[in-house]
Amino acid sequence: MPAYRAVVFDFFGTLTRSVQRGPQHAAIARSLGADPDAVVGVLNRTFRARACGRYGSAEATLRWVIEQAGGHPHPGAIRAGVPARVDALRADTQLRPDAVSALDAVRRRGVRTAVVSDCTHELPAFLPGLPVAPLLDAQIYSVEIGVCKPDPEIYLAACDALGVAPEDCLYVGDGGSHELTGAAAVGMTPVRLAAPDLANHLVFDADTNFAGRTVRSLTEVLTLLDSVPVLV
């Protein structure tokens, strides 16, 4: 079994508990003159494109979504809707109880950490204010680099930022976006987080055929690090 110099974490459903869209999203849709159910439909079917930044800035993307859902929002309403979207996503996000302690324990072992997330513009706006932010050596966001998992580029961006080879990395994720098979394809060691709450998680393109190692909590990741020598 290889040694590890870094652990790369998914964000939603991994460092966080399961995520579902809360009521603030419907309120935003109504404030912009669109039916909330229609907006949810657009959001669901365009997640990957939005997470790759295909529709431009946060304002441009929100305008596009609302127009696709039949709304005709005023530019001022869109400008107000952008921070409202950040607030809504932040409200949907609850860190796992052991997220901070697990990240801290990883770093105390001399192992570097990163988050790699398929996300839209909102996550880079609010993650820096979360308690996990100071414990992450690198943050890689799909919306900023223009590709989503399982594209090799997103994993290699994390390796470059950490100064490690893919073979030196443990990758931990719930399995959305085919992230586990993608991590394995570039040479990382993938581990599925199968926490009980994830049965209700909002997930796209789940890695349903992954048959590799599984943990039930972030704390269990530490046992994987402790079972092999750490490269320094």
Coordinates of C-alpha atoms in Angstrom, one line a residue:
M1 CA 0.0 0.0 0.0
P2 CA 1.5 3.4 -1.0
A3 CA 2.3 6.3 1.3
Y4 CA 0.5 9.6 0.9
R5 CA 1.7 13.1 0.9
A6 CA -1.7 14.7 0.4
V7 CA -5.4 14.0 0.9
V8 CA -7.8 15.6 -1.7
F9 CA -11.4 16.0 -0.6
D10 CA -14.6 16.7 -2.5
F11 CA -16.7 19.4 -0.8
F12 CA -20.5 18.9 -1.1
G13 CA -21.5 15.7 0.5
T14 CA -17.9 15.0 1.7
L15 CA -16.7 17.9 3.9
T16 CA -20.4 18.7 4.2
R17 CA -23.4 16.7 5.2
S18 CA -25.9 15.9 2.6
V19 CA -27.2 18.9 0.6
Q20 CA -30.7 19.7 -0.6
R21 CA -32.0 23.0 -1.9
G22 CA -33.6 24.9 0.8
P23 CA -36.6 27.4 0.6
Q24 CA -34.4 30.4 -0.2
H25 CA -34.0 29.2 -3.8
A26 CA -37.7 29.3 -4.4
A27 CA -37.8 32.8 -2.9
I28 CA -35.1 34.0 -5.3
A29 CA -36.9 32.5 -8.3
R30 CA -40.1 34.3 -7.4
S31 CA -38.3 37.6 -6.8
L32 CA -36.9 37.3 -10.4
G33 CA -40.3 36.6 -11.9
A34 CA -39.9 32.9 -12.5
D35 CA -41.6 29.7 -11.4
P36 CA -39.5 28.0 -8.7
D37 CA -40.2 24.5 -10.1
A38 CA -39.1 25.7 -13.6
V39 CA -35.9 27.2 -12.2
V40 CA -35.1 23.9 -10.4
G41 CA -35.5 22.0 -13.6
V42 CA -33.1 24.4 -15.4
L43 CA -30.6 24.1 -12.5
N44 CA -30.7 20.3 -12.5
R45 CA -30.3 19.8 -16.2
T46 CA -27.5 22.4 -16.6
F47 CA -25.4 21.7 -13.5
R48 CA -22.3 20.5 -15.3
A49 CA -22.4 23.4 -17.9
R50 CA -22.9 25.9 -15.1
A51 CA -20.1 24.3 -13.0
C52 CA -17.8 24.6 -15.9
G53 CA -18.5 28.3 -16.2
R54 CA -20.1 28.0 -19.6
Y55 CA -22.6 30.9 -19.2
G56 CA -20.1 33.4 -17.9
S57 CA -20.1 35.4 -14.7
A58 CA -22.4 34.8 -11.8
E59 CA -24.7 37.5 -13.0
A60 CA -24.8 36.3 -16.6
T61 CA -25.4 32.7 -15.4
L62 CA -28.3 33.7 -13.1
R63 CA -29.8 35.8 -15.8
W64 CA -29.6 32.8 -18.3
V65 CA -31.1 30.4 -15.8
I66 CA -34.1 32.7 -15.1
E67 CA -34.7 33.4 -18.7
Q68 CA -34.6 29.7 -19.5
A69 CA -37.3 29.3 -16.8
G70 CA -39.5 31.9 -18.5
G71 CA -38.5 35.0 -16.4
H72 CA -37.5 38.4 -17.7
P73 CA -35.6 39.9 -14.8
H74 CA -34.5 43.5 -14.5
P75 CA -30.7 43.9 -14.4
G76 CA -30.9 45.4 -10.9
A77 CA -32.9 42.3 -9.7
I78 CA -30.2 40.0 -11.1
R79 CA -27.5 42.0 -9.3
A80 CA -29.4 41.5 -6.0
G81 CA -30.0 37.9 -6.8
V82 CA -26.3 37.0 -7.0
P83 CA -25.5 37.6 -3.3
A84 CA -28.9 36.0 -2.5
R85 CA -27.7 32.9 -4.3
V86 CA -24.5 32.8 -2.3
D87 CA -26.6 33.1 0.9
A88 CA -28.9 30.3 -0.2
L89 CA -26.1 27.9 -1.0
R90 CA -24.4 28.8 2.2
A91 CA -27.6 28.0 4.1
D92 CA -27.8 24.6 2.4
T93 CA -24.3 23.8 3.5
Q94 CA -23.6 22.2 6.9
L95 CA -20.1 21.0 7.6
R96 CA -19.7 17.4 8.9
P97 CA -19.2 17.4 12.7
D98 CA -15.7 15.9 12.2
A99 CA -14.7 18.0 9.1
V100 CA -12.5 20.4 11.0
S101 CA -11.0 17.9 13.4
A102 CA -10.2 15.4 10.5
L103 CA -8.6 18.1 8.4
D104 CA -6.5 19.3 11.4
A105 CA -5.5 15.8 12.1
V106 CA -4.4 15.1 8.5
R107 CA -2.2 18.2 8.5
R108 CA -0.7 17.4 11.9
R109 CA 0.5 14.2 10.3
G110 CA 2.5 16.2 7.8
V111 CA 0.1 15.5 5.0
R112 CA -1.2 18.3 2.7
T113 CA -4.9 18.9 2.0
A114 CA -7.0 20.2 -0.9
V115 CA -10.6 20.5 -1.8
V116 CA -11.7 19.8 -5.4
S117 CA -15.3 20.7 -6.2
D118 CA -17.6 20.7 -9.1
C119 CA -19.4 24.0 -8.2
T120 CA -20.9 27.1 -9.5
H121 CA -19.8 30.7 -8.6
E122 CA -21.3 30.6 -5.1
L123 CA -18.8 28.2 -3.4
P124 CA -15.7 30.3 -4.1
A125 CA -17.6 33.2 -2.6
F126 CA -18.4 31.5 0.8
L127 CA -15.9 28.7 1.4
P128 CA -13.2 31.2 2.5
G129 CA -15.3 32.1 5.5
L130 CA -15.9 28.5 6.7
P131 CA -13.9 27.0 9.5
V132 CA -12.3 24.4 7.1
A133 CA -10.7 27.1 4.9
P134 CA -7.5 27.7 7.0
L135 CA -7.0 23.9 7.0
L136 CA -6.9 23.6 3.2
D137 CA -3.6 24.0 1.3
A138 CA -5.4 24.4 -2.0
Q139 CA -8.9 25.0 -3.3
I140 CA -9.8 23.9 -6.8
Y141 CA -13.1 25.0 -8.2
S142 CA -14.5 23.7 -11.5
V143 CA -16.1 27.0 -12.3
E144 CA -12.7 28.8 -12.1
I145 CA -10.7 26.3 -14.2
G146 CA -13.4 25.5 -16.8
V147 CA -13.6 21.7 -16.4
C148 CA -15.5 19.3 -14.2
K149 CA -14.7 15.9 -12.7
P150 CA -13.8 13.4 -14.0
D151 CA -11.7 15.4 -16.4
P152 CA -8.0 14.7 -15.5
E153 CA -7.2 18.5 -15.5
I154 CA -9.1 19.2 -12.3
Y155 CA -7.3 16.5 -10.3
L156 CA -3.9 17.5 -11.8
A157 CA -4.6 21.2 -10.9
A158 CA -4.8 20.1 -7.2
C159 CA -1.6 18.1 -7.5
D160 CA 0.2 21.1 -9.1
A161 CA -1.1 23.4 -6.3
L162 CA 0.1 20.9 -3.6
G163 CA 3.4 20.1 -5.3
V164 CA 2.7 16.4 -5.3
A165 CA 2.2 13.6 -7.8
P166 CA -1.2 12.0 -8.3
E167 CA 0.2 8.7 -6.9
D168 CA 1.0 10.5 -3.6
C169 CA -2.7 11.5 -3.1
L170 CA -5.6 9.9 -1.4
Y171 CA -8.9 11.2 -2.9
V172 CA -12.0 11.2 -0.7
G173 CA -15.5 11.8 -2.1
D174 CA -19.1 10.7 -2.0
G175 CA -18.9 9.6 -5.6
G176 CA -20.8 12.4 -7.5
S177 CA -19.6 13.4 -11.0
H178 CA -17.8 10.0 -11.4
E179 CA -15.1 11.6 -9.2
L180 CA -13.8 8.3 -7.8
T181 CA -13.1 6.6 -11.1
G182 CA -11.7 9.9 -12.4
A183 CA -9.3 10.1 -9.5
A184 CA -8.2 6.5 -10.0
A185 CA -7.6 7.2 -13.7
V186 CA -5.0 9.9 -13.0
G187 CA -3.3 7.7 -10.4
M188 CA -4.8 8.8 -7.1
T189 CA -6.1 6.3 -4.6
P190 CA -9.9 6.9 -4.4
V191 CA -12.0 6.3 -1.2
R192 CA -15.7 6.6 -1.1
L193 CA -17.3 8.4 1.8
A194 CA -20.5 6.4 2.5
A195 CA -22.0 8.4 5.4
P196 CA -25.6 7.4 6.3
D197 CA -27.0 10.9 5.6
L198 CA -25.9 10.7 1.9
A199 CA -29.0 8.7 1.0
N200 CA -30.8 12.1 0.7
H201 CA -27.9 14.0 -1.0
L202 CA -28.5 16.0 -4.2
V203 CA -26.0 14.4 -6.5
F204 CA -25.3 14.4 -10.3
D205 CA -23.7 11.6 -12.2
A206 CA -23.1 9.3 -9.3
D207 CA -20.2 6.8 -9.4
T208 CA -22.5 3.9 -8.9
N209 CA -20.1 1.2 -10.1
F210 CA -17.2 2.1 -7.9
A211 CA -16.1 -1.0 -5.9
G212 CA -13.0 0.4 -4.1
R213 CA -12.3 1.3 -0.5
T214 CA -15.2 2.8 1.5
V215 CA -15.2 4.8 4.8
R216 CA -18.2 5.8 6.9
S217 CA -16.8 9.1 8.3
L218 CA -14.0 11.6 7.6
T219 CA -12.4 10.4 10.8
E220 CA -11.9 6.9 9.3
V221 CA -9.7 8.5 6.7
L222 CA -7.1 8.9 9.4
T223 CA -6.8 5.1 9.8
L224 CA -5.8 4.9 6.2
L225 CA -3.0 7.4 6.7
D226 CA -1.9 5.7 9.9
S227 CA -1.7 2.3 8.2
V228 CA 1.2 3.4 5.9
P229 CA 4.3 5.6 6.3
V230 CA 3.9 9.3 5.3
L231 CA 6.1 10.6 2.6
V232 CA 7.8 13.9 3.6

